[in-house]
Coordinates of C-alpha atoms in Angstrom, one line a residue:
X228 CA 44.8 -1.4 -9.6
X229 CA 45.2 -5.2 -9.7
X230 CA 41.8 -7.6 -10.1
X231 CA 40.2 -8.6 -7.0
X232 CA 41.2 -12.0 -7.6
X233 CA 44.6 -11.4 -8.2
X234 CA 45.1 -9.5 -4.5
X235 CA 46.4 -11.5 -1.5
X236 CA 44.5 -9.8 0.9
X237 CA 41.1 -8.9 -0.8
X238 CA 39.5 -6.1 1.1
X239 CA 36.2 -6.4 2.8
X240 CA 33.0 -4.8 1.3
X241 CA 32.2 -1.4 2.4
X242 CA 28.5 -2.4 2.4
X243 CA 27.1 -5.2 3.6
X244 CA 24.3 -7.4 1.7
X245 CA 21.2 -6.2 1.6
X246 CA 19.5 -9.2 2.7
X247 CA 20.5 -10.5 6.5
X248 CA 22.0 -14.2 6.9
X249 CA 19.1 -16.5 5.2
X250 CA 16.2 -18.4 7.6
X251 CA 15.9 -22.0 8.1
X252 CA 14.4 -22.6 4.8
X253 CA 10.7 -23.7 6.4
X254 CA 11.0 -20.5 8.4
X255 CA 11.8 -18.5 5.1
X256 CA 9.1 -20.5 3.8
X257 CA 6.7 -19.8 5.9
X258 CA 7.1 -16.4 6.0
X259 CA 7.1 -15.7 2.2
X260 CA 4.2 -17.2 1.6
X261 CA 2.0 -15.5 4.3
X262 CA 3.4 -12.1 3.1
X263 CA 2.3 -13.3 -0.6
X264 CA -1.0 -14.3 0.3
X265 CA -2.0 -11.1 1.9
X266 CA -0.5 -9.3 -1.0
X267 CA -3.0 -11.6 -2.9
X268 CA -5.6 -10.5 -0.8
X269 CA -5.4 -7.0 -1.2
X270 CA -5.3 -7.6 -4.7
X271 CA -8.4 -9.6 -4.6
X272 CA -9.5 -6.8 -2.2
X273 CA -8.7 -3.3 -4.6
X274 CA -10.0 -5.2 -7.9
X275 CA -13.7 -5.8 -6.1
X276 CA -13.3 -2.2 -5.4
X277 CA -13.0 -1.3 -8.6
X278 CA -15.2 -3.9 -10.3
X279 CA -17.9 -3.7 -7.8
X280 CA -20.7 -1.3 -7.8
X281 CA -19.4 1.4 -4.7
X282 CA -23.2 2.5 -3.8
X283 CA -26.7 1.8 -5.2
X284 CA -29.0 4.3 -7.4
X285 CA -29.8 6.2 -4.4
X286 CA -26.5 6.6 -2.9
X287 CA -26.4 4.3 -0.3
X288 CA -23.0 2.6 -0.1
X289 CA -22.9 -1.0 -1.1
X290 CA -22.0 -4.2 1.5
X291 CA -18.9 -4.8 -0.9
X292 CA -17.9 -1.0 -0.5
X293 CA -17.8 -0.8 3.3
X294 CA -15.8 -3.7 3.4
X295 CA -12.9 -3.6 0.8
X296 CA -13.1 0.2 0.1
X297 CA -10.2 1.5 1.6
X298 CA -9.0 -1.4 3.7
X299 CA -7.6 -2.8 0.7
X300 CA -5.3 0.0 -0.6
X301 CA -4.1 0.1 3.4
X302 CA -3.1 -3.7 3.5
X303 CA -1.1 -2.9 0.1
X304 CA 0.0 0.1 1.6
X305 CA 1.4 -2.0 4.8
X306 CA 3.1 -4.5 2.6
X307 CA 5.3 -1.9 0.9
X308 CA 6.3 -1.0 3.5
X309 CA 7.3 -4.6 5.0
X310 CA 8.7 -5.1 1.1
X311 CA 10.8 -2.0 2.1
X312 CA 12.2 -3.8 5.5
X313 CA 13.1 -6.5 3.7
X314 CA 14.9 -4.4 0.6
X315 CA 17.0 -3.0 3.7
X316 CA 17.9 -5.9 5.4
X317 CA 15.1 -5.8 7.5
X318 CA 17.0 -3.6 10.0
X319 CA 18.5 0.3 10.2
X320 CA 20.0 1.3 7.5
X321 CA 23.0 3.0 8.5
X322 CA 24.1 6.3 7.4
X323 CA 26.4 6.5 4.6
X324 CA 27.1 4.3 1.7
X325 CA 24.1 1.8 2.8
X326 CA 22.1 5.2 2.8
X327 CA 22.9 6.7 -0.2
X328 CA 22.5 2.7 -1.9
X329 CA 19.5 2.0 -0.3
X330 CA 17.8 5.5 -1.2
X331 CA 18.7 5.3 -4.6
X332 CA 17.3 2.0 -4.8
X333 CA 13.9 3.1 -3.5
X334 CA 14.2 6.7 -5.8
X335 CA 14.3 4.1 -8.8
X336 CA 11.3 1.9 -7.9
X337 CA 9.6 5.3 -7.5
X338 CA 10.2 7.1 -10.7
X339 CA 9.7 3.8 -12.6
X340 CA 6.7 4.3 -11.0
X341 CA 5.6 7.1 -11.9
X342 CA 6.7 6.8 -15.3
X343 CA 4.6 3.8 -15.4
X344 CA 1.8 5.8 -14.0
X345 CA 1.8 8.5 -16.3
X346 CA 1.8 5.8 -19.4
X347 CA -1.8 4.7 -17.6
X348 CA -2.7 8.4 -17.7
X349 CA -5.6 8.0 -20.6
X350 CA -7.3 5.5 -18.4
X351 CA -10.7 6.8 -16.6
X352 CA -10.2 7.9 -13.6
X353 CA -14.1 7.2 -12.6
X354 CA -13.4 3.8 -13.1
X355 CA -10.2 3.4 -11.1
X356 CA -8.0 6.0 -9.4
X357 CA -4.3 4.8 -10.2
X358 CA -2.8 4.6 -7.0
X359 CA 0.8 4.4 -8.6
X360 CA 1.7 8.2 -9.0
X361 CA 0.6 8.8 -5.3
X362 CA 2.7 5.6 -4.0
X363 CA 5.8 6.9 -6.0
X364 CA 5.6 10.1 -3.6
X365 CA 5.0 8.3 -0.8
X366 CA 8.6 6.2 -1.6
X367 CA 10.2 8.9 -1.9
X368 CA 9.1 10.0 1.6
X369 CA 9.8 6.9 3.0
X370 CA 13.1 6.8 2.3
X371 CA 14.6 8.6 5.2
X372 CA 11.9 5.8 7.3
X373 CA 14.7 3.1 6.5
X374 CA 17.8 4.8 8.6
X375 CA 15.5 5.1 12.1
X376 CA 15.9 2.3 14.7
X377 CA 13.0 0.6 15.5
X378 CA 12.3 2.2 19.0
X379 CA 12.2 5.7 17.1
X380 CA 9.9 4.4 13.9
X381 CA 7.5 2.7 16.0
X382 CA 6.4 5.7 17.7
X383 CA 6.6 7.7 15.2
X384 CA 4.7 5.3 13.1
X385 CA 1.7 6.0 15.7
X386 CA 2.3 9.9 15.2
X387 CA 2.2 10.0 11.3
X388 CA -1.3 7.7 12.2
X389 CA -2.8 10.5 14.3
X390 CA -1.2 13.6 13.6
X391 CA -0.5 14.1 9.6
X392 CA -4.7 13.9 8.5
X393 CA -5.2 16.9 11.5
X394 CA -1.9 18.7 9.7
X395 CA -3.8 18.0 6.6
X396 CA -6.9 19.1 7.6
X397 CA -5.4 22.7 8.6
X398 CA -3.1 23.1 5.3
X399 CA -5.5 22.0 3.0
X400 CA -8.2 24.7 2.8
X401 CA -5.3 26.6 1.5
X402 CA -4.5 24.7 -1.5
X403 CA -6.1 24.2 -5.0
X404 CA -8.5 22.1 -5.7
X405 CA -7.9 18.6 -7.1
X406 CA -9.3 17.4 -10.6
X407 CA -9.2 14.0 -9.2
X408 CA -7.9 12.9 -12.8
X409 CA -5.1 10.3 -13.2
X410 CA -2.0 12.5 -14.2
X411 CA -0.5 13.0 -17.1
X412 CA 2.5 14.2 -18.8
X413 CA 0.9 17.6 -19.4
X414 CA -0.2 17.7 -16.1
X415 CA 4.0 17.5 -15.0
X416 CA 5.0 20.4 -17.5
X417 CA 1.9 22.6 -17.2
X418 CA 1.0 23.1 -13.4
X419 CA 3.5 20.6 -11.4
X420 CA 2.4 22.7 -8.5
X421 CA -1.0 21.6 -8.4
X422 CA 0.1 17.8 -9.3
X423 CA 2.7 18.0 -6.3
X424 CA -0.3 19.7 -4.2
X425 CA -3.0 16.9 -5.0
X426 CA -0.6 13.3 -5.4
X427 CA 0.8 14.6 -2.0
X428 CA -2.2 16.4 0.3
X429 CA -5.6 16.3 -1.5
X430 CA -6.1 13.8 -4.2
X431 CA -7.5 10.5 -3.8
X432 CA -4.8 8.7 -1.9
X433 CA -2.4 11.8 -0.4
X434 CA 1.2 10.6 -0.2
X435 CA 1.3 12.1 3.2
X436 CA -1.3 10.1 4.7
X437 CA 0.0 6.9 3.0
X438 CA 3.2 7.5 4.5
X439 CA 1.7 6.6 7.9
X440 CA 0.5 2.9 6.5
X441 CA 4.2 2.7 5.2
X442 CA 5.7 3.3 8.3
X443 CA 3.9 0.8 9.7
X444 CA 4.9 -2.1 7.3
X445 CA 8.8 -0.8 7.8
X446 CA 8.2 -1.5 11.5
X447 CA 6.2 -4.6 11.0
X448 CA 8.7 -6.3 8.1
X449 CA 11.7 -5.8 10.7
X450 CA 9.9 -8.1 13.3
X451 CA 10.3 -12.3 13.1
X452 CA 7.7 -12.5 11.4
X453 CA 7.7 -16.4 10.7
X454 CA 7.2 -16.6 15.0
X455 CA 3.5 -17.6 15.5
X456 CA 3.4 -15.4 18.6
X457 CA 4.2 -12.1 16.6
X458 CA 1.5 -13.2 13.8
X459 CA -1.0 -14.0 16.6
X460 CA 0.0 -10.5 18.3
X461 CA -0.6 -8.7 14.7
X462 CA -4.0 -10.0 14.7
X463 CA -5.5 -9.5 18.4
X464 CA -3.7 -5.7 18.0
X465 CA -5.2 -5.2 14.7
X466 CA -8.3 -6.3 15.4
X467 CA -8.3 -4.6 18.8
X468 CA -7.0 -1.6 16.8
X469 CA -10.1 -1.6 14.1
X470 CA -12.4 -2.2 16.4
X471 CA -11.5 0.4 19.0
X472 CA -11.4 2.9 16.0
X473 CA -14.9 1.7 14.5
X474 CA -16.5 2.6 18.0
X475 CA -14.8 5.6 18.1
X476 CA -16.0 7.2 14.9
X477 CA -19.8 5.4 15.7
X478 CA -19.8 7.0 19.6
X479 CA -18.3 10.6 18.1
X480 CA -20.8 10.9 15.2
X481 CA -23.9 9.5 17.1
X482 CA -24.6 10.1 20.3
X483 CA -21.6 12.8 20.2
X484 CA -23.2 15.2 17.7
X485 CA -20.6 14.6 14.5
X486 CA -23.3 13.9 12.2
X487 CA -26.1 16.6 12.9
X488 CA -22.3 19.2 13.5
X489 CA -21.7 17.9 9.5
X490 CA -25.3 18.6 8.1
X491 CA -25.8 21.2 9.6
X492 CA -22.3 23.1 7.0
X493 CA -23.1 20.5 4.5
X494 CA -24.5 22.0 1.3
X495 CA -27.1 20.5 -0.3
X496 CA -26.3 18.6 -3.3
X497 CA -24.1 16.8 -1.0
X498 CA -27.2 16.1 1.9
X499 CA -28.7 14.7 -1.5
X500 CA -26.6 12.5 -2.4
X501 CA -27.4 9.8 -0.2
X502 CA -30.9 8.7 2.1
X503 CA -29.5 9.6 5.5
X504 CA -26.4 11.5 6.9
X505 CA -24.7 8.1 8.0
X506 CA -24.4 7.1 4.3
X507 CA -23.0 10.6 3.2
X508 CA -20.6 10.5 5.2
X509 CA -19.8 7.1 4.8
X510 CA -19.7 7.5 0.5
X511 CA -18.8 10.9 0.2
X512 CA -14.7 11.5 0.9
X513 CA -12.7 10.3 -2.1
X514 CA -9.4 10.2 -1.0
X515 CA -9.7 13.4 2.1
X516 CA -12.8 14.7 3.8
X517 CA -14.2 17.9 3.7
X518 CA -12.6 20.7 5.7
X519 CA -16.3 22.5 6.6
X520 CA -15.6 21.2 9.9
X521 CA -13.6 19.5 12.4
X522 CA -16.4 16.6 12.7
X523 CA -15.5 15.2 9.1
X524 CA -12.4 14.0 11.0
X525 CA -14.3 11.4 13.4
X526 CA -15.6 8.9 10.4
X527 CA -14.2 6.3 9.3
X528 CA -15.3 6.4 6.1
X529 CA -13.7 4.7 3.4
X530 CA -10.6 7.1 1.7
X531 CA -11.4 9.8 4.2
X532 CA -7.9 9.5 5.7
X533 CA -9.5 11.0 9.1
X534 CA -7.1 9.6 12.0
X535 CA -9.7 6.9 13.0
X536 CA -10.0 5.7 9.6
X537 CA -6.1 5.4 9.0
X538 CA -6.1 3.5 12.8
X539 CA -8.9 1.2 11.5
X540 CA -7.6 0.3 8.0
X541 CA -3.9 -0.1 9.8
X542 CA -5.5 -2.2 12.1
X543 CA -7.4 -4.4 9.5
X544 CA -4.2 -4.6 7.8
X545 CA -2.2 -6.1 10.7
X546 CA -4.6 -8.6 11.2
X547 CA -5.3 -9.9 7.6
X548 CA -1.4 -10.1 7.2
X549 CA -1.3 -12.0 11.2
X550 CA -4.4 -14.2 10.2
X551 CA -2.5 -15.3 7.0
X552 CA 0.9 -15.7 8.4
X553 CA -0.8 -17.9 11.6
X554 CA -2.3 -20.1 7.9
X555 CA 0.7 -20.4 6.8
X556 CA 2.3 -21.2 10.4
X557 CA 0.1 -24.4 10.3
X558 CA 1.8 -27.9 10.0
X559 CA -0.5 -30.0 11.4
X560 CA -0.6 -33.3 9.5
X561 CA -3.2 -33.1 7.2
X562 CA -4.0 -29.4 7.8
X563 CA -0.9 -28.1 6.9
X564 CA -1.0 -29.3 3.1
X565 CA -4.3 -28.1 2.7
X566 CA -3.6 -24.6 3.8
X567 CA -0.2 -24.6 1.8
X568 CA -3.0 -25.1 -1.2
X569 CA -5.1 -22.7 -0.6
X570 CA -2.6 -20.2 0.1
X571 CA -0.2 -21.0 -2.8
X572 CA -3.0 -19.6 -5.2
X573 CA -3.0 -16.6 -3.4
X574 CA 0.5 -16.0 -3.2
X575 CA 1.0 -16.5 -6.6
X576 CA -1.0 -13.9 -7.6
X577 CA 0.3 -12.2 -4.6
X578 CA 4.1 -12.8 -6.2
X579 CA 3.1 -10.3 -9.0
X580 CA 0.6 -7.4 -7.8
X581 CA 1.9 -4.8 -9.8
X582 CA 1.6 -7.0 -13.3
X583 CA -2.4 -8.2 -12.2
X584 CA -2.9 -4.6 -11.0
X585 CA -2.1 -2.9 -14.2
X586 CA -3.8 -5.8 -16.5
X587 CA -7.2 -5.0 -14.3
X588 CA -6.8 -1.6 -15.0
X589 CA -6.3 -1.7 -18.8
X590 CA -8.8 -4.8 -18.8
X591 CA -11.6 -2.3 -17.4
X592 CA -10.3 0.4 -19.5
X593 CA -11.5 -1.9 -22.8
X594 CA -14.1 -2.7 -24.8
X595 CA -13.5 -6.3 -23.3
X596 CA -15.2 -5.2 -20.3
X597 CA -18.6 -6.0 -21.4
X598 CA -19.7 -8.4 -18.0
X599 CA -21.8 -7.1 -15.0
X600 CA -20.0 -6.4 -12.3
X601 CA -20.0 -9.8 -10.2
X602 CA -19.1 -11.8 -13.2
X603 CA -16.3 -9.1 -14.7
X604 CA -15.1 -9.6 -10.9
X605 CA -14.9 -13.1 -10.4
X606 CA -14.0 -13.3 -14.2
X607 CA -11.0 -11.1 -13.2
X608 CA -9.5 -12.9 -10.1
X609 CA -10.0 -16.5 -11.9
X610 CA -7.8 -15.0 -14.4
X611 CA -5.1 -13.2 -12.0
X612 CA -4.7 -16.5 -9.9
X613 CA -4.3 -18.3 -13.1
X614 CA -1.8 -16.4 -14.6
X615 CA 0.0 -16.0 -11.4
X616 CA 0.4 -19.6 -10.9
X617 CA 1.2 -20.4 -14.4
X618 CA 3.8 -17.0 -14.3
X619 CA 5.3 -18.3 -11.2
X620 CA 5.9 -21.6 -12.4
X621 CA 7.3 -21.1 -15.8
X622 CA 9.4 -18.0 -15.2
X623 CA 9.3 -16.7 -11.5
X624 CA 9.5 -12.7 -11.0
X625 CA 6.2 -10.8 -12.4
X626 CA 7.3 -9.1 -15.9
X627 CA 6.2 -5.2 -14.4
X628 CA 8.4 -6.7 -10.9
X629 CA 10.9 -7.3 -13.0
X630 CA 10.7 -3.9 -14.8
X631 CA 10.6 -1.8 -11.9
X632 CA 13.5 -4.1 -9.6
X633 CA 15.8 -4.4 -12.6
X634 CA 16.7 -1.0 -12.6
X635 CA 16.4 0.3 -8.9
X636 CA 19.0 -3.2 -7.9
X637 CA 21.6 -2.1 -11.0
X638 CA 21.5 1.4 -9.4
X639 CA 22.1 0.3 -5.8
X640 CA 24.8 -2.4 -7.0
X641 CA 26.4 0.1 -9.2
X642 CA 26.9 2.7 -5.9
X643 CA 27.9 -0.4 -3.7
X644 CA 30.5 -0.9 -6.6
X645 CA 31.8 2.9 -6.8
X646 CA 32.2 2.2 -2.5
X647 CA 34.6 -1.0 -2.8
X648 CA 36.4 0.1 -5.4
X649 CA 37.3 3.3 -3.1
X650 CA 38.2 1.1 -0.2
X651 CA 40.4 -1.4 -2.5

């Protein structure tokens, strides 16, 4: 076969790019910078919960808690899934060879993932859950997310929101219980069962449930989102969203019964674990609820993964990412600047999540960690935004972005190769 460049009539690519035609460059802009920032956000958002005391001596759950505890793995959550639209095109991915390219693509990011994850396996769990293994599954779920059109995603986007925590709460009783330990290596080769059981259904942030937030972000990521009028519509729906849920979950468990239905099959070490039933229910779930009783499934606790808790935290998500992308919409003489540098910060360390991520979790994982936990927190983010800014400057891509999108792009080129060299 001759060279492509020796050919007189080069054929054209089976597969188109993966990117579609470039924005105006302030659109693009715009846009890139909004998502950043919220990604910069959530980090902000995950390392407070981490850093941060969750509840005080007697159990009652702390103001820092109840406001990034769980909300902030969501937004993350909702951004992969808009990094996924953009991956794809930020359209369907038709069956095929963009399939099979694209899904190969997202198969690598996940088991670099996981191998990742299972490197971190030795760190303490009690001190941060490693969300990585669990978002690995929930990529590889995803993947079949990328091929629906928009009209069918959307609504099923609403039906993974609802329906997969009931689905959960009927299949879980069923299946063993989870250590709640980041997993290992041995974990993989001596019970993959239970590992498949807890990263997907029950552990602290079940794949299945994550999915949902994912779905989202695929739907959102394929809208324009450097238009001021979908930013401002992904805050008034989030916030109508979150707040609708919120008074939900406060109507169902007050004056509808839910928390007097939970005490009353609550055992007691768990009645004692906190002054009232409002704050056990609000501190107790890690991750799922209990299944004593349907009621668990009306909070909106923090990691309970009830369906009002998913609607809330999707709707916070939406309208952080709207609120940031309206921000970074601004170009009002004077006020435009100064947003652009208070947002640039964020985006920076936005830019490289998955690099500030880990270096939080090794950072609390060492002897280093000697602060309280306002100043190891503040300590922390001064540090993330500086090295993000300094990263971004001097080299670009985050060393661990770089790690996991080296691979997953050689593997999706290297099938879009096999493809033209078919055709030709």
């Amino acid at each position: 076969m001759l060279p492509a460049a020796t050919r007189a009539t080069p054929a054209p690519p089976a597969v188109p790019p993966a990117a579609p035609e470039p924005a105006p460059p302030r659109e693009r802009g715009s846009r890139l910078l909004g998502v950043d920032a919220t990604r910069g956000v959530a980090l902000l958002g995950i390392i407070a919960v981490h850093a941060l005391v969750e509840a005080t001596d007697d159990g009652t759950p702390t103001p820092s808690y109840l406001v990034f505890g769980g909300r902030s793995a969501a937004l993350f959550a909702v951004l992969a899934g808009v990094s996924f639209a953009f991956m794809t095109g930020r359209a369907r991915v038709r069956t095929g060879p963009d399939l099979r390219a694209a899904a190969a693509m997202l198969a690598t990011r996940a088991g670099v993932l996981m191998v990742l994850a299972l490197a971190l396996s030795w760190t303490d769990p009690s001190i941060a859950a490693l969300i990585l293994p669990y978002y690995a599954i929930a990529f590889l779920l995803a993947i079949p997310l990328v091929a629906l059109p928009t009209r069918v995603l959307a609504p099923l986007a609403v039906l993974l929101c609802l329906g997969v925590p009931v689905l959960s709460h009927l299949v879980r009783p069923f299946l063993p219980v989870p250590d709640l330990g980041n997993p290992s290596v041995l974990d993989l080769v001596t019970d993959p069962g239970a590992l498949l059981s807890e990263l997907t259904l029950t552990g602290a942030y079940p794949a299945v449930v994550w999915l949902a937030y994912m779905a989202v972000g695929i739907v959102v990521g394929r809208l324009r989102l450097s238009d001021r009028r979908t930013a401002a519509a992904l805050l008034g729906g989030g916030v109508v969203a979150a707040t609708a849920a919120t008074g939900l979950s406060m109507w169902l468990l007050g004056p509808g019964g839910g928390y007097a239905a939970i005490a009353a099959v609550s055992p007691p070490e768990i009645l004692d674990s906190a002054p009232t039933i409002a704050d056990v229910v609000t501190g107790y779930p890690d991750g799922v609820t209990p299944t004593s009783t349907w009621w668990w499934l009306a909070t909106v606790a923090p990691h309970s993964g009830t369906p009002l808790d998913v609607v809330q935290t999707t709707g916070s998500a939406l309208a952080v990412l709207g609120a940031v992308l309206l921000l970074a919409s601004v170009t009002v003489r004077g006020a435009g600047p100064l947003l652009g540098h208070l947002l640039r910060p964020l985006a920076a360390a936005g830019s490289m999540t998955l690099t500030l991520y880990v270096g939080s979790i090794l950072f609390m994982n060492s002897p280093l960690d000697d602060l309280g936990p306002w100043e190891g927190y503040l300590w922390q983010i001064a540090v993330a935004v500086g090295i993000g800014l300094a990263w971004r400057r001097a080299v670009g891509r985050g060393p661990l972005e770089t790690v996991v999108s080296a691979p997953a792009h050689a593997v999706r080129d290297r099938l879009r190769g096999r493809v033209r060299d078919r055709v030709a």
